[in-house]
Amino acid sequence: MLPVLLVAILGAGILVMREATQSRHEEMPADSRVRVVIAPRSNRPESDQSIERVSHAHLSFCQLEVGSRMETGLEEVSRDPLQYSVVMAPALDSTDRKQFRGCIEDWIVDNHWIDVVEIEEFTLR
């Protein structure tokens, strides 16, 4: 009797842990968009690579990990500090938002890093 009770308690514990830690994806409306504003910086840029091109490549790589695609190219938001924005469609759900931000803020390219300034969701009218 005791072994059966222990197995039941262990099974219930596993189910509770799975529910608490498992990521869930939501279906996002087709007309939803997200605008991501980034602030790229480069410590020692290659002479033949612009920070815009490296940033675009970085974002292109990161979009492969989420369920949205870049709908626009990088658009300059400001020069001082340097910031770009990109629109992605459909909008990122909360799980993809965390994963995309984490990928962007990883040091994928030597001497080049990107801070996420803002992620703003909107819907086409």
Short mmCIF file of C-alpha atoms in Angstrom, two decimals:
data_model
loop_
_atom_site.label_atom_id
_atom_site.label_comp_id
_atom_site.label_asym_id
_atom_site.label_seq_id
_atom_site.Cartn_x
_atom_site.Cartn_y
_atom_site.Cartn_z
CA MET A 1 0.00 0.00 0.00
CA LEU A 2 2.77 2.46 0.92
CA PRO A 3 4.66 1.99 -2.41
CA VAL A 4 1.46 2.71 -4.36
CA LEU A 5 0.86 5.87 -2.33
CA LEU A 6 4.46 7.05 -2.90
CA VAL A 7 4.16 6.45 -6.65
CA ALA A 8 0.89 8.41 -6.73
CA ILE A 9 2.43 11.34 -4.81
CA LEU A 10 5.50 11.30 -7.07
CA GLY A 11 3.31 11.26 -10.19
CA ALA A 12 1.23 14.18 -8.93
CA GLY A 13 4.41 16.12 -8.13
CA ILE A 14 5.75 15.55 -11.63
CA LEU A 15 2.49 16.82 -13.17
CA VAL A 16 2.51 19.94 -10.98
CA MET A 17 6.15 20.70 -11.87
CA ARG A 18 5.47 20.20 -15.58
CA GLU A 19 2.54 22.63 -15.52
CA ALA A 20 4.59 25.22 -13.61
CA THR A 21 7.62 25.13 -15.90
CA GLN A 22 6.44 24.22 -19.39
CA SER A 23 6.22 26.97 -22.00
CA ARG A 24 2.92 27.44 -23.77
CA HIS A 25 2.53 29.05 -27.17
CA GLU A 26 -0.53 31.11 -28.02
CA GLU A 27 -1.99 31.53 -31.49
CA MET A 28 -1.47 35.18 -32.38
CA PRO A 29 -3.92 37.01 -34.69
CA ALA A 30 -2.69 37.34 -38.28
CA ASP A 31 -3.09 41.13 -38.17
CA SER A 32 -1.04 41.52 -34.98
CA ARG A 33 2.43 43.02 -35.13
CA VAL A 34 5.23 43.74 -32.73
CA ARG A 35 7.73 46.59 -33.02
CA VAL A 36 11.12 45.82 -31.54
CA VAL A 37 13.48 48.71 -30.80
CA ILE A 38 17.14 47.81 -30.36
CA ALA A 39 20.32 49.64 -29.42
CA PRO A 40 23.30 47.95 -31.12
CA ARG A 41 26.88 48.61 -30.08
CA SER A 42 30.18 47.45 -31.46
CA ASN A 43 33.48 47.35 -29.62
CA ARG A 44 35.81 46.79 -32.57
CA PRO A 45 33.78 46.72 -35.79
CA GLU A 46 35.13 45.11 -38.93
CA SER A 47 35.96 47.79 -41.47
CA ASP A 48 33.84 46.20 -44.20
CA GLN A 49 30.75 45.58 -42.04
CA SER A 50 28.34 48.28 -40.94
CA ILE A 51 26.67 48.01 -37.56
CA GLU A 52 23.31 48.05 -39.38
CA ARG A 53 24.21 45.00 -41.50
CA VAL A 54 25.55 43.06 -38.54
CA SER A 55 22.42 43.95 -36.52
CA HIS A 56 20.16 42.82 -39.35
CA ALA A 57 22.02 39.50 -39.61
CA HIS A 58 21.77 39.05 -35.84
CA LEU A 59 18.00 39.67 -35.87
CA SER A 60 17.57 37.41 -38.90
CA PHE A 61 19.26 34.60 -37.02
CA CYS A 62 17.11 35.15 -33.92
CA GLN A 63 13.84 35.20 -35.87
CA LEU A 64 14.49 31.57 -36.80
CA GLU A 65 13.79 30.65 -33.16
CA VAL A 66 10.33 32.21 -32.96
CA GLY A 67 6.99 32.04 -34.76
CA SER A 68 7.21 35.51 -36.34
CA ARG A 69 9.11 36.96 -39.25
CA MET A 70 10.63 40.38 -39.85
CA GLU A 71 8.14 42.32 -41.93
CA THR A 72 10.36 45.38 -42.36
CA GLY A 73 14.05 46.02 -42.55
CA LEU A 74 15.84 47.96 -39.84
CA GLU A 75 14.64 51.54 -39.57
CA GLU A 76 16.74 54.10 -37.74
CA VAL A 77 14.92 55.49 -34.71
CA SER A 78 17.71 57.71 -33.39
CA ARG A 79 21.40 58.38 -33.93
CA ASP A 80 22.44 59.35 -30.42
CA PRO A 81 22.09 56.82 -28.99
CA LEU A 82 21.95 54.65 -32.10
CA GLN A 83 18.66 52.76 -32.20
CA TYR A 84 16.84 50.78 -34.85
CA SER A 85 13.37 49.32 -35.01
CA VAL A 86 11.94 46.35 -36.87
CA VAL A 87 8.34 45.17 -37.22
CA MET A 88 7.58 41.48 -36.89
CA ALA A 89 4.42 39.64 -37.91
CA PRO A 90 2.47 38.14 -36.38
CA ALA A 91 3.14 39.49 -32.88
CA LEU A 92 5.25 37.40 -30.56
CA ASP A 93 3.46 35.52 -27.81
CA SER A 94 4.95 35.78 -24.31
CA THR A 95 7.14 32.68 -24.73
CA ASP A 96 8.51 33.82 -28.10
CA ARG A 97 9.02 37.33 -26.73
CA LYS A 98 11.30 36.01 -23.96
CA GLN A 99 13.17 33.75 -26.37
CA PHE A 100 13.62 36.48 -28.99
CA ARG A 101 14.84 39.01 -26.43
CA GLY A 102 17.26 36.47 -25.00
CA CYS A 103 18.65 35.62 -28.43
CA ILE A 104 19.05 39.29 -29.36
CA GLU A 105 20.89 40.07 -26.14
CA ASP A 106 23.27 37.10 -26.53
CA TRP A 107 26.74 37.81 -27.89
CA ILE A 108 26.34 35.96 -31.17
CA VAL A 109 28.84 38.12 -33.06
CA ASP A 110 32.22 38.93 -31.52
CA ASN A 111 32.57 42.54 -30.35
CA HIS A 112 28.93 43.29 -31.19
CA TRP A 113 26.00 43.30 -28.79
CA ILE A 114 22.44 44.49 -28.86
CA ASP A 115 20.22 45.76 -26.06
CA VAL A 116 16.45 45.50 -26.48
CA VAL A 117 14.98 48.93 -25.69
CA GLU A 118 11.31 48.16 -26.25
CA ILE A 119 8.94 45.51 -27.55
CA GLU A 120 5.54 46.99 -28.37
CA GLU A 121 2.58 45.05 -29.74
CA PHE A 122 0.04 46.62 -32.11
CA THR A 123 -2.67 45.56 -34.54
CA LEU A 124 -3.17 46.65 -38.14
CA ARG A 125 -6.32 48.69 -38.66
#
